[in-house]
Coordinates of C-alpha atoms in Angstrom, one line a residue:
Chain A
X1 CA 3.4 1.6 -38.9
X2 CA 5.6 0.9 -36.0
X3 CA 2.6 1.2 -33.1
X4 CA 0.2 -0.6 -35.5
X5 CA 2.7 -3.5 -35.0
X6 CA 3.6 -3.2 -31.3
X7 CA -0.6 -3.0 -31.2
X8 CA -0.4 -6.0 -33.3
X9 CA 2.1 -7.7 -30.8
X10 CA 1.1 -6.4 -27.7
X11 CA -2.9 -8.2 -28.6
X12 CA -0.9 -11.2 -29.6
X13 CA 1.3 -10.9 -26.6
X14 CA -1.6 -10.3 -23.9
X15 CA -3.7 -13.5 -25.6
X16 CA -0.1 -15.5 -24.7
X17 CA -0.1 -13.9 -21.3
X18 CA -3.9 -14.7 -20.5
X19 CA -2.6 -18.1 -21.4
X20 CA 0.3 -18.5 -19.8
X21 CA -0.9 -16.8 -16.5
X22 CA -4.0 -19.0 -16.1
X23 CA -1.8 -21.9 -17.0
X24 CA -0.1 -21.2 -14.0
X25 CA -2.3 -20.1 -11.5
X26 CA -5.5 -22.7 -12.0
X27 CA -4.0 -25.7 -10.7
X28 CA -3.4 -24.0 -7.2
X29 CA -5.6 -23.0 -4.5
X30 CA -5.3 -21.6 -0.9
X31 CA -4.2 -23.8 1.7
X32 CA -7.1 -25.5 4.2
X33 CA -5.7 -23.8 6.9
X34 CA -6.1 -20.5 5.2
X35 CA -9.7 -20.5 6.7
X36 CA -9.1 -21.4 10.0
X37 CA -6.3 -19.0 10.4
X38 CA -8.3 -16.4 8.7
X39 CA -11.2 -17.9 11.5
X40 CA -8.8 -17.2 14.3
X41 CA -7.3 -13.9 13.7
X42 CA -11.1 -12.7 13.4
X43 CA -11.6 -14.1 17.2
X44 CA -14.2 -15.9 15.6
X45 CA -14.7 -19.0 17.3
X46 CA -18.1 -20.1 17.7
X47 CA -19.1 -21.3 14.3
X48 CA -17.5 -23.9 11.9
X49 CA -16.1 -21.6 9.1
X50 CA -14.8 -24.0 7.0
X51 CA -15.8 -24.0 3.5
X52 CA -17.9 -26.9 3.8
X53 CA -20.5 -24.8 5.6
X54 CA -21.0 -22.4 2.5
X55 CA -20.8 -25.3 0.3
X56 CA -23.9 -27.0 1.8
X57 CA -26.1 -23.7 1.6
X58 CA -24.7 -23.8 -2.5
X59 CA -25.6 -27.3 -3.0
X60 CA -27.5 -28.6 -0.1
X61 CA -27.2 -32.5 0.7
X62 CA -24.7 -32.6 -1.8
X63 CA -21.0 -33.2 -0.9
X64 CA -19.4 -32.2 -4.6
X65 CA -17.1 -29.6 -3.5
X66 CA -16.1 -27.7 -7.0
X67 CA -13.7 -25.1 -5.2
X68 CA -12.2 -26.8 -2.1
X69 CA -12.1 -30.8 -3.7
X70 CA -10.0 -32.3 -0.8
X71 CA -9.5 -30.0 1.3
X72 CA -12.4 -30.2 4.2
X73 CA -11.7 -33.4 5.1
X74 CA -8.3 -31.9 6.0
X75 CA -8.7 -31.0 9.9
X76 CA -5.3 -28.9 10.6
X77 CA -5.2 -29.3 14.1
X78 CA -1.2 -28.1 14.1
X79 CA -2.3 -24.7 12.7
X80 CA -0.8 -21.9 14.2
X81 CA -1.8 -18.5 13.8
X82 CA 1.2 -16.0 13.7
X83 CA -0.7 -13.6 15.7
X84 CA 0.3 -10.2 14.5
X85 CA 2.3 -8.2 16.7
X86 CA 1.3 -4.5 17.1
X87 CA 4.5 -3.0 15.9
X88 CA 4.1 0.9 16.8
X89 CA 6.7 2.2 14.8
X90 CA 6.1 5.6 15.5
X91 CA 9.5 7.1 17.6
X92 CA 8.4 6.4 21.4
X93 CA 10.2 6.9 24.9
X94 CA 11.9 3.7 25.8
X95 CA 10.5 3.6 29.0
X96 CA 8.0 1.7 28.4
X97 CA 8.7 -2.3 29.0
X98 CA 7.9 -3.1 25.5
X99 CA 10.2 -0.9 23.8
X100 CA 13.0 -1.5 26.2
X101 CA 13.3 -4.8 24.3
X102 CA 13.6 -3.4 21.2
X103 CA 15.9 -0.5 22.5
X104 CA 19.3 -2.7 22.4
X105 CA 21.6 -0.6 20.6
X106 CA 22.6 -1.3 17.0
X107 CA 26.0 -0.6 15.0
X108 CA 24.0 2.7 14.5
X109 CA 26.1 5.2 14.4
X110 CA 25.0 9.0 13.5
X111 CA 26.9 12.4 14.7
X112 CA 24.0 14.6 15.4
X113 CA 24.2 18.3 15.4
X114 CA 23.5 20.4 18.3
X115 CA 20.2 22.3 18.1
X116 CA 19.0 24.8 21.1
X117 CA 15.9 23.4 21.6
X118 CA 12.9 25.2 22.2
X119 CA 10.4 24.4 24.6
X120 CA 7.8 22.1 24.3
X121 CA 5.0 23.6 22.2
X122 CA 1.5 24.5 22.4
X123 CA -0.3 23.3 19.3
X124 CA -0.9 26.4 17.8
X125 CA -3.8 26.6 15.3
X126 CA -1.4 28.2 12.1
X127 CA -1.3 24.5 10.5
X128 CA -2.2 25.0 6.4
X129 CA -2.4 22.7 4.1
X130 CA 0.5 21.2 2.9
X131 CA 0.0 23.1 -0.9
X132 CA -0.3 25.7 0.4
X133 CA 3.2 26.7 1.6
X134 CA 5.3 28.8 0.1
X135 CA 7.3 27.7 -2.6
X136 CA 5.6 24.5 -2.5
X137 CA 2.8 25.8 -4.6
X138 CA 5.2 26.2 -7.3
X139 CA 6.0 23.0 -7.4
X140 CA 4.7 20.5 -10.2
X141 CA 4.1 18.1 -7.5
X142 CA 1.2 19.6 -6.4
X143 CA -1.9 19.3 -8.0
X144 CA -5.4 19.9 -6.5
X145 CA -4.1 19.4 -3.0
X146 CA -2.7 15.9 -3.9
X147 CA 1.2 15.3 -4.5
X148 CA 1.6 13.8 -8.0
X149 CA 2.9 13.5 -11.0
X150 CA 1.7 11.0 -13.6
X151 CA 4.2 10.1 -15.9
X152 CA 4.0 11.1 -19.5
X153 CA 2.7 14.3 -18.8
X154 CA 4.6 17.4 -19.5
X155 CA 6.6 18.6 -16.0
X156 CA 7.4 21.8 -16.8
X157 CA 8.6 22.8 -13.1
X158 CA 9.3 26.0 -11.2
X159 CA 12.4 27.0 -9.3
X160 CA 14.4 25.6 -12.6
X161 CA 13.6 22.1 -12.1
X162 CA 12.5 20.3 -15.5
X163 CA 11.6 17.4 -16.3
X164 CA 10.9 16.2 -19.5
X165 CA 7.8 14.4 -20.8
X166 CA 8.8 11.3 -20.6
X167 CA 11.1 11.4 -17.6
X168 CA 12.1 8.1 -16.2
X169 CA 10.9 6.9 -12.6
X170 CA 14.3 7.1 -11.1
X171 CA 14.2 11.1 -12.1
X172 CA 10.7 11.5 -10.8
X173 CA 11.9 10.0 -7.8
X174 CA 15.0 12.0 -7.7
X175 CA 13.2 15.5 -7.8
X176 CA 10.4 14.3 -5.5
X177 CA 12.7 13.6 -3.1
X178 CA 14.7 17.1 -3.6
X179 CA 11.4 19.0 -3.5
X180 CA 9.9 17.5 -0.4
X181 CA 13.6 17.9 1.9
X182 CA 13.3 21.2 0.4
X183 CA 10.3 23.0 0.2
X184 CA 8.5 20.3 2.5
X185 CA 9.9 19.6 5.5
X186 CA 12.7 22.0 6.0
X187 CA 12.3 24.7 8.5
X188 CA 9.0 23.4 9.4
X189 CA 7.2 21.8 12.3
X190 CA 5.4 18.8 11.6
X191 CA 2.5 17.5 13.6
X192 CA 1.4 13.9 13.4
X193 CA -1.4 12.3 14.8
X194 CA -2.3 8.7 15.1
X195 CA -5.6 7.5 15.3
X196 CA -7.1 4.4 17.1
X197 CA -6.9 0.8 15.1
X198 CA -9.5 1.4 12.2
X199 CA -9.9 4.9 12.4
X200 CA -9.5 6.6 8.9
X201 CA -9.8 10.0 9.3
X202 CA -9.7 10.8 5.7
X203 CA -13.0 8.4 5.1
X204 CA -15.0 11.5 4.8
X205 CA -13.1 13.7 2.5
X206 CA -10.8 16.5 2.4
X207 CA -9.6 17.4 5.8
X208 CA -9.2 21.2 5.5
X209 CA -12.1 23.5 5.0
X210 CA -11.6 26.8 3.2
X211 CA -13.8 29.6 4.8
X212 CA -15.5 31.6 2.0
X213 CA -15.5 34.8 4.1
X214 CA -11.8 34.5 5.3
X215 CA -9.5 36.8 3.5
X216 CA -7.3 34.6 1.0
X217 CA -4.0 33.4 2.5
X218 CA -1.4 30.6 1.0
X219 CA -1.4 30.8 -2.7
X220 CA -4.6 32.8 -2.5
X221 CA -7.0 30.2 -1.4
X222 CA -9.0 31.4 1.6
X223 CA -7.6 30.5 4.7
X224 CA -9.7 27.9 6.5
X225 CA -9.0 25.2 9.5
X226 CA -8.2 21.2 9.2
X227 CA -11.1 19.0 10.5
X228 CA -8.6 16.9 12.4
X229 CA -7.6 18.1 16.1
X230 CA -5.2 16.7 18.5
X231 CA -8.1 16.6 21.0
X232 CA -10.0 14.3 19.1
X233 CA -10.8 11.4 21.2
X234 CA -10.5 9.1 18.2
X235 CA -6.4 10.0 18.6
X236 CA -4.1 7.5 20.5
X237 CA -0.7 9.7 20.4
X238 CA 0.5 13.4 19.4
X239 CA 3.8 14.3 18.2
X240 CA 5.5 17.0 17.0
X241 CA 8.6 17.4 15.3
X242 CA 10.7 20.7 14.2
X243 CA 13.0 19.9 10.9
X244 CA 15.9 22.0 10.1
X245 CA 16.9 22.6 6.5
X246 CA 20.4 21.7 7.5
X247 CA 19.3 17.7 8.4
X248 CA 18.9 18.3 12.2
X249 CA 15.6 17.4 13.9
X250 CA 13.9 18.3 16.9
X251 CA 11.3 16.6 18.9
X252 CA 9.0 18.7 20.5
X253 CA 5.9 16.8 21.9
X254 CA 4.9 13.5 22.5
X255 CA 1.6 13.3 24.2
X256 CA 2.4 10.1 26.4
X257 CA 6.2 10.1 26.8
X258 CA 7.7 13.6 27.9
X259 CA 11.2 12.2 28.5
X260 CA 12.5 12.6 25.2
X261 CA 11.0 16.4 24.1
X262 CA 13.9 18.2 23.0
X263 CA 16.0 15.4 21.7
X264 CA 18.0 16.0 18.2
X265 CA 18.1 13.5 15.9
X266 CA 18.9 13.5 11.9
X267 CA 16.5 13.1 8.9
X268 CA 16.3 12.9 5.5
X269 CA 13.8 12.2 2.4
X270 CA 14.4 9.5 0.0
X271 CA 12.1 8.0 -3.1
X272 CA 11.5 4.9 -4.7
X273 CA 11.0 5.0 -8.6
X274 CA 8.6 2.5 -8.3
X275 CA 6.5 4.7 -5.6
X276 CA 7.5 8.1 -6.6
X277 CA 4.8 8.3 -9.2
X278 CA 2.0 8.2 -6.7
X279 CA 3.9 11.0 -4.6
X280 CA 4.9 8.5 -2.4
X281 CA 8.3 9.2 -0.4
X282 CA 10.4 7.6 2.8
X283 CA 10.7 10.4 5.7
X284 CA 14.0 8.6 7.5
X285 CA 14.6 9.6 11.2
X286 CA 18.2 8.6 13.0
X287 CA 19.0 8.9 16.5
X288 CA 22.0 8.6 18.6
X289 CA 22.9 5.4 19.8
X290 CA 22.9 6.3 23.4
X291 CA 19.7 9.0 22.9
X292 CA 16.2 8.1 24.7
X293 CA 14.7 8.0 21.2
X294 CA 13.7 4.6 20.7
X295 CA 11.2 2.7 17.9
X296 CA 10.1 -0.5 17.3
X297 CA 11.7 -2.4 14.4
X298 CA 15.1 -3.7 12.9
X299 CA 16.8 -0.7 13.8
X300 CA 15.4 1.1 17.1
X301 CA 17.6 4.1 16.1
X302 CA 16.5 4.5 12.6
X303 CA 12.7 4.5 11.7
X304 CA 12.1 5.2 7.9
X305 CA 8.5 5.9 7.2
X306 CA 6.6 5.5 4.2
X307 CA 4.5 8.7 3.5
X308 CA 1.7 10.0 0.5
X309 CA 0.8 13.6 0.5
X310 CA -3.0 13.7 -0.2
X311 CA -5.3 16.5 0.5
X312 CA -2.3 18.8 2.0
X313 CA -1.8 16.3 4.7
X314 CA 1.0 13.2 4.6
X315 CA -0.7 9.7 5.2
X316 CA 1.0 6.9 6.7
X317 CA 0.4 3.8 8.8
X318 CA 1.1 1.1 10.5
X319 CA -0.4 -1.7 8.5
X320 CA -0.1 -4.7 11.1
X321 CA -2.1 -2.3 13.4
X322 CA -4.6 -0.6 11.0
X323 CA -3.4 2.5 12.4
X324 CA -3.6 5.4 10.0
X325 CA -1.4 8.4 10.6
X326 CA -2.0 11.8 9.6
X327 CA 1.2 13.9 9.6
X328 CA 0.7 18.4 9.4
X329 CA 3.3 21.0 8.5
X330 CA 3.3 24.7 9.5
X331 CA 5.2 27.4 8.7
X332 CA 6.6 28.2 12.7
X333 CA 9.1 31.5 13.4
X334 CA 10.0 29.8 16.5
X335 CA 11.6 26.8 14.2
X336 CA 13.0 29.2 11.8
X337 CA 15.0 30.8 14.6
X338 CA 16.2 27.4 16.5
X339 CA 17.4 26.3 12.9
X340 CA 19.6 29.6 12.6
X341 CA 21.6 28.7 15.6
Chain B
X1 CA -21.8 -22.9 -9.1
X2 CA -24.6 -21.2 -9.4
X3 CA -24.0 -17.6 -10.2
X4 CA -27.6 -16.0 -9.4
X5 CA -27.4 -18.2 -5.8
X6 CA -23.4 -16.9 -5.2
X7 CA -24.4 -13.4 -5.4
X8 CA -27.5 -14.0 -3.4
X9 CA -25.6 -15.8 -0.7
X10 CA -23.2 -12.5 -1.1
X11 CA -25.5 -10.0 -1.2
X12 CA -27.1 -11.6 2.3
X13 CA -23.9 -12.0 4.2
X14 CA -22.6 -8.3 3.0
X15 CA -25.7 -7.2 4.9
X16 CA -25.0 -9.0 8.0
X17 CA -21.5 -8.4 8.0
X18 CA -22.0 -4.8 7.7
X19 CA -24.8 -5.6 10.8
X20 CA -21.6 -6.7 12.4
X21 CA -22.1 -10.0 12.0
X22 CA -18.3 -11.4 12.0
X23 CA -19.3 -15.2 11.6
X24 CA -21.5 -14.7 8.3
X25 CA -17.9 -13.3 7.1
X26 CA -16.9 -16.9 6.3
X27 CA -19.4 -17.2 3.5
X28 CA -16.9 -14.4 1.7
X29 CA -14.2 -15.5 2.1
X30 CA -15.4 -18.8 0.7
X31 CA -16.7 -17.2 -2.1
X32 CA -13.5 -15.3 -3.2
X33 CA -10.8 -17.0 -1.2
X34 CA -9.8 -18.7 -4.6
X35 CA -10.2 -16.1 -6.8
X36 CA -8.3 -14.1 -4.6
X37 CA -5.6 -16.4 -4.0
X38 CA -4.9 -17.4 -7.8
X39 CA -4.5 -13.7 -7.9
X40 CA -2.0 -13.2 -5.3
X41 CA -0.3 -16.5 -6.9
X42 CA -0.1 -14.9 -10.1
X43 CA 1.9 -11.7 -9.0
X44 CA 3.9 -13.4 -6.7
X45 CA 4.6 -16.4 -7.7
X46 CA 5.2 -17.3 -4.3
X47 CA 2.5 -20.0 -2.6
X48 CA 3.4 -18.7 1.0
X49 CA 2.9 -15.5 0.3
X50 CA 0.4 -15.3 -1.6
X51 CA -1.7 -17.3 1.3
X52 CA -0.1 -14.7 3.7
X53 CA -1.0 -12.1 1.7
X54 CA -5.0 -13.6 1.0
X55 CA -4.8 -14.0 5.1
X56 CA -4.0 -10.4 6.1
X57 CA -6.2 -9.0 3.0
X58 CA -9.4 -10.7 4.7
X59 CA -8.3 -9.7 8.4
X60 CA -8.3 -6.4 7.0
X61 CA -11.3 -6.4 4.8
X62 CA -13.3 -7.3 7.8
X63 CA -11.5 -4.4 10.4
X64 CA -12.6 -2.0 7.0
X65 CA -16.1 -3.6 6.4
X66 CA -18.2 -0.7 7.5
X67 CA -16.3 1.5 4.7
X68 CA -17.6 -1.0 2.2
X69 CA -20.3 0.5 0.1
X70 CA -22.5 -2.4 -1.1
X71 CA -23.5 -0.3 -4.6
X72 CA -20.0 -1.0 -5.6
X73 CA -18.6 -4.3 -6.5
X74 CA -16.9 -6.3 -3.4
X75 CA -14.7 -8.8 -5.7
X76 CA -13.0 -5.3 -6.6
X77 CA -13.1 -3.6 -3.5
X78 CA -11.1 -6.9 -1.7
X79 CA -9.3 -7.2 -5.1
X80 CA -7.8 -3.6 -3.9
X81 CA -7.3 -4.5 -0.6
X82 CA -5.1 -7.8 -1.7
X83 CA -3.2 -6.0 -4.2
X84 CA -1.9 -2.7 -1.8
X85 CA -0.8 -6.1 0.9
X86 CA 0.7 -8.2 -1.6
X87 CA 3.0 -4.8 -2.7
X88 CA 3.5 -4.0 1.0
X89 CA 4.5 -8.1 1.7
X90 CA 6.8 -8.1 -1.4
X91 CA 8.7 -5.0 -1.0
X92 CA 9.5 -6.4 2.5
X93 CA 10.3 -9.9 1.9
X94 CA 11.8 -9.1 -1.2
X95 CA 9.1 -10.4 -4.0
X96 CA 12.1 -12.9 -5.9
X97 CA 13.0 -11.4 -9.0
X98 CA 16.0 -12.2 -11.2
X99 CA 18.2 -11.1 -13.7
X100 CA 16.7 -10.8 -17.2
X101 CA 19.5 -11.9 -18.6
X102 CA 19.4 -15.2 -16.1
X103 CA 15.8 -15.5 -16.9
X104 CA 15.6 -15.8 -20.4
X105 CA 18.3 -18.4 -20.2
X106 CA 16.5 -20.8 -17.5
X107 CA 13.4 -23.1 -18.4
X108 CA 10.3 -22.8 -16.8
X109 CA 7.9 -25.7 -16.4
X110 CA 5.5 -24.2 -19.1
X111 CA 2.8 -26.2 -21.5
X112 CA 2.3 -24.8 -24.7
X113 CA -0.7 -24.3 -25.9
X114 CA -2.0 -25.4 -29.1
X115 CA -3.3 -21.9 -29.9
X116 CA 0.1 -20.1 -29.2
X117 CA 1.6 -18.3 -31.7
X118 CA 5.3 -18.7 -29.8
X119 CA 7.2 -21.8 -29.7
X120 CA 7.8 -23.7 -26.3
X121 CA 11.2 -22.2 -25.7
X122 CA 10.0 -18.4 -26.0
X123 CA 6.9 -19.3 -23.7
X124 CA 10.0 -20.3 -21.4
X125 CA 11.3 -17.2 -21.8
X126 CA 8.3 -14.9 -21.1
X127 CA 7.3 -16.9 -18.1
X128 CA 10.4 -16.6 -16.8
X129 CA 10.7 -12.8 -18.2
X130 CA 7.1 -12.1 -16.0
X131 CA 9.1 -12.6 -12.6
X132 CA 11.7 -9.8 -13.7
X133 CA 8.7 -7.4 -13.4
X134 CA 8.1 -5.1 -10.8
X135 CA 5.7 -6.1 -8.4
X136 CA 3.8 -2.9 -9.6
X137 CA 4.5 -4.1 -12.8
X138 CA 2.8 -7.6 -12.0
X139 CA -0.4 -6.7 -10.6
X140 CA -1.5 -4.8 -13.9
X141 CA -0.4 -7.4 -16.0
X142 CA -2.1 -10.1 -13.7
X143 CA -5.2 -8.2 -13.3
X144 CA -5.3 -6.9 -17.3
X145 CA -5.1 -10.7 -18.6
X146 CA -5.8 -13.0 -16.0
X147 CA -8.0 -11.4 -14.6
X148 CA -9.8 -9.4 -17.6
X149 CA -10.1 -5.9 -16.0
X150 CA -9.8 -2.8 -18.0
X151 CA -7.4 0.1 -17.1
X152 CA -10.3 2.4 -15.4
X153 CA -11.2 -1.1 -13.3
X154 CA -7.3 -1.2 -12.4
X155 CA -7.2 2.0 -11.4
X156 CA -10.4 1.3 -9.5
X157 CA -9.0 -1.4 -7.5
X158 CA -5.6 -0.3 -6.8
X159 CA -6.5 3.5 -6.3
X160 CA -3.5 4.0 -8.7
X161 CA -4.7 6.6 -11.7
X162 CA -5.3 5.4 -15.2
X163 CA -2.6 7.0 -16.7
X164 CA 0.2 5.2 -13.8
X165 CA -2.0 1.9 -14.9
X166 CA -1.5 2.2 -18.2
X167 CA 2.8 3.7 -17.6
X168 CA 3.0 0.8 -15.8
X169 CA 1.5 -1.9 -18.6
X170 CA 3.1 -0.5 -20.9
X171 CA 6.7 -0.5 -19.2
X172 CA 5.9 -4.1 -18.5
X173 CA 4.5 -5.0 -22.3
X174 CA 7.7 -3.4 -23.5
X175 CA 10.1 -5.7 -21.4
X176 CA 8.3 -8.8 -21.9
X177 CA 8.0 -8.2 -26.1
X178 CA 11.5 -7.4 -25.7
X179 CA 12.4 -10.3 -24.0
X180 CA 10.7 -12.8 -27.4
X181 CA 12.6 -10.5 -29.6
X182 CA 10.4 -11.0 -33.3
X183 CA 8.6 -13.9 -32.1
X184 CA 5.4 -12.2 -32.7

């Protein structure tokens, strides 16, 4: 009786939100300019791009203009594009000139542990798939490779976790954040790879192949090998990162900028409610004021990056860029045995 | 406008876009430009962004253009593009929100309709309850009644799943039918 009526009100409700929405949103339209800055960010020059061009092939010799009424007459000449700025927000060396403008130091302030570092590594080809770590498998995060969790499903979780049916967004996010710092990234190494502006690498499907004749490893899949390489000559910049279990990080690697290989720094997971739901999560990296860890952003210390697992790999990018990144765990001894000191 | 003629003119410039022809790229944005603005408009609420966001959803649709597959439909394809940019913009430039509480108590320039079952002052109130959503929250309500989709063509053009489509309209239905109390 109840759901008849909120089904009763919700049809009722959705006619008065068609309504009220299209009240709203007919009477505007996008700014002239919209076109020509749209014209300029393209580097598209040569031909005249505004709407009056397509509305002559709709309507030739007629000058009714049903979409853009006064608006082409408009010439904008005081447009200016706000170019965007390739923000690489990955950590980088500050040696570069670019960064050393965006290396003044901040009211960051972090204590970060010691760590014996180990030496710079050789990518090793033990990388797995993301599910398929230990004690991540278990997890009700992980589901076909991906890292979800729709709501309203039951999530019955391992390790004593347990979340009811209906759990709230802030709990989803809660756990997801727990379970990642946990069984994720702690005492792992992490390699991440960026690729060239409007590369995906995922475009073609799962990224790690399962060989059939392989004796089964992981969780019992069959172990197999990621497509993606640091070699591949669609990649712009390797790193590699160690995380401790106890908050510490290490970077190992950075395929253009040596200088800071070895450097400790703190980290931490973190989830939105309004994210978590899509498996989505914040990897947040802090370096000492004075260390030769530097990023590009409001805080050149800090660098909080937004991460999906999908396919048992962790997604990211830079979106001003169209850079995608593709981030890899592995299971390394030689992290395990830095962390223990 | 002649619908048979748009998707002709579409159907020709997707094919020399994909050809790499970047100046045949203004006849798609002039097609959907509009569409895709009053979209933006409609979760945000906010004219500047919403252009900012229609800007930067084009720039990208272009850089992506060869991932396009022209069997599918491009309104929803750039539809999905818009909606992940106008998310990313607002959660940066903090999409303006307020208080529920402030909400329902503040007019909002809103014409009833003769068909409306509610009375001026709770159509107030639900306008003004809309920007108390989530941005999440807004583009499913936005693209279920303004813009007619279903949940599966939701889930299609945000690349959420039907079931986070249909949480997420239903979180949002619940606070807005709360918000008119028994006025329906």
């Amino acid at each position: 009786m109840t759901n008849d009526k909120h089904r009763m009100a919700d049809e009722q409700l959705g006619k008065e939100l068609e309504s009220l929405i299209s009240g709203n949103v007919e009477s505007v339209s996008p700014p002239a300019g919209t076109f020509l800055a749209i014209q300029d960010r393209l580097g598209s020059q040569a031909a005249d791009w505004s709407p009056s061009r397509l509305i002559k092939k709709l309507v030739p010799g007629e000058w009714r203009l049903p979409m853009f009424t006064g608006m082409i007459f408009k010439i904008s000449a005081a447009v200016i594009v706000a170019v965007a700025v390739v923000a690489v927000v990955v950590f980088q060396g500050s040696d570069s000139e670019g960064t050393q403008q965006a290396a003044e130091p901040t009211a960051t302030a972090v204590t970060v542990p010691e760590a014996t570092p180990i030496a710079k590594l050789i990518v090793p080809d033990d990388l797995v798939p993301f599910d398929d770590m230990g004690g991540v498998a278990g997890s009700p995060w992980w589901h076909a490779g991906e890292m979800r969790t729709p709501p309203n499903t039951p999530r019955g979780a391992a390790g004593g976790h347990r979340l009811g049916p209906n759990a709230s967004d802030e709990a989803v996010a809660s756990f997801l954040a727990l379970d990642v710092k946990q069984k994720g990234f702690g005492l792992r190494r992490w390699q991440l790879l960026s690729y060239a502006p409007g590369i995906d690498p995922m475009a073609d499907g799962p990224v790690y192949v399962y060989d059939p004749d392989s004796p089964p490893g992981g969780v019992g899949h069959n172990k197999g090998d990621f497509t993606l390489s640091a070699t591949d000559t669609r990649v712009i910049n390797v790193e590699e990162f160690a995380f401790c279990d106890d908050g510490r990080g290490v970077y190992l690697q950075h395929s253009e900028k040596p200088a800071e290989v070895g450097e400790t720094f703190v980290w931490d997971v973190y989830a939105l409610p309004s994210e978590a739901n899509d498996g989505t999560f914040h990897l947040v990296m802090t370096a000492e004021p004075n260390s030769p860890i530097t990023c590009d952003g409001p805080d050149p210390k800090k660098i909080d990056i937004k991460i999906t697992a999908v396919d048992g790999v962790m997604i990211s990018e830079i979106a001003e860029a169209d850079i995608k990144m593709v981030g890899m765990l592995s299971n390394d001894a030689a992290i395990q045995e830095m962390c223990a000191n | 406008m002649d619908e048979a003629l748009q998707l002709s003119l579409e159907r020709q410039a997707v094919d020399k876009c994909r050809a790499g022809d970047k100046d045949e790229f203004h006849v798609i944005v002039s097609l959907h430009s509009t569409a895709m603005f009053r979209t933006a408009y409609g979760i945000t609420g906010d004219y500047s962004l919403a252009e900012d966001a229609v800007q930067d959803a084009f720039v990208r649709a272009w850089k992506k253009f060869n991932q396009f597959q022209p069997s599918t439909s491009l309104r929803n394809w750039l539809t999905r593009i818009l909606v992940n940019r106008v998310i990313d913009m607002s959660r940066r430039k903090q999409l303006p929100t307020v208080d529920i509480t402030e909400a329902t108590n503040k007019p909002s320039p809103v014409r009833g309709p003769e068909e409306s079952l509610l009375s001026l002052d709770d159509r107030h109130r639900l306008d003004s309850a809309l920007r108390t959503l989530s941005a999440e929250q807004r583009v499913v309500v936005v693209l279920r009644y303004y813009e007619q989709m279903s949940v599966p063509e939701i889930a299609q053009a945000t690349g959420w799943r039907e079931g986070t489509v249909k949480s997420r309209l239903s979180r949002a239905m619940t606070t807005l039918r709360d918000t008119i109390g028994g006025a329906l």
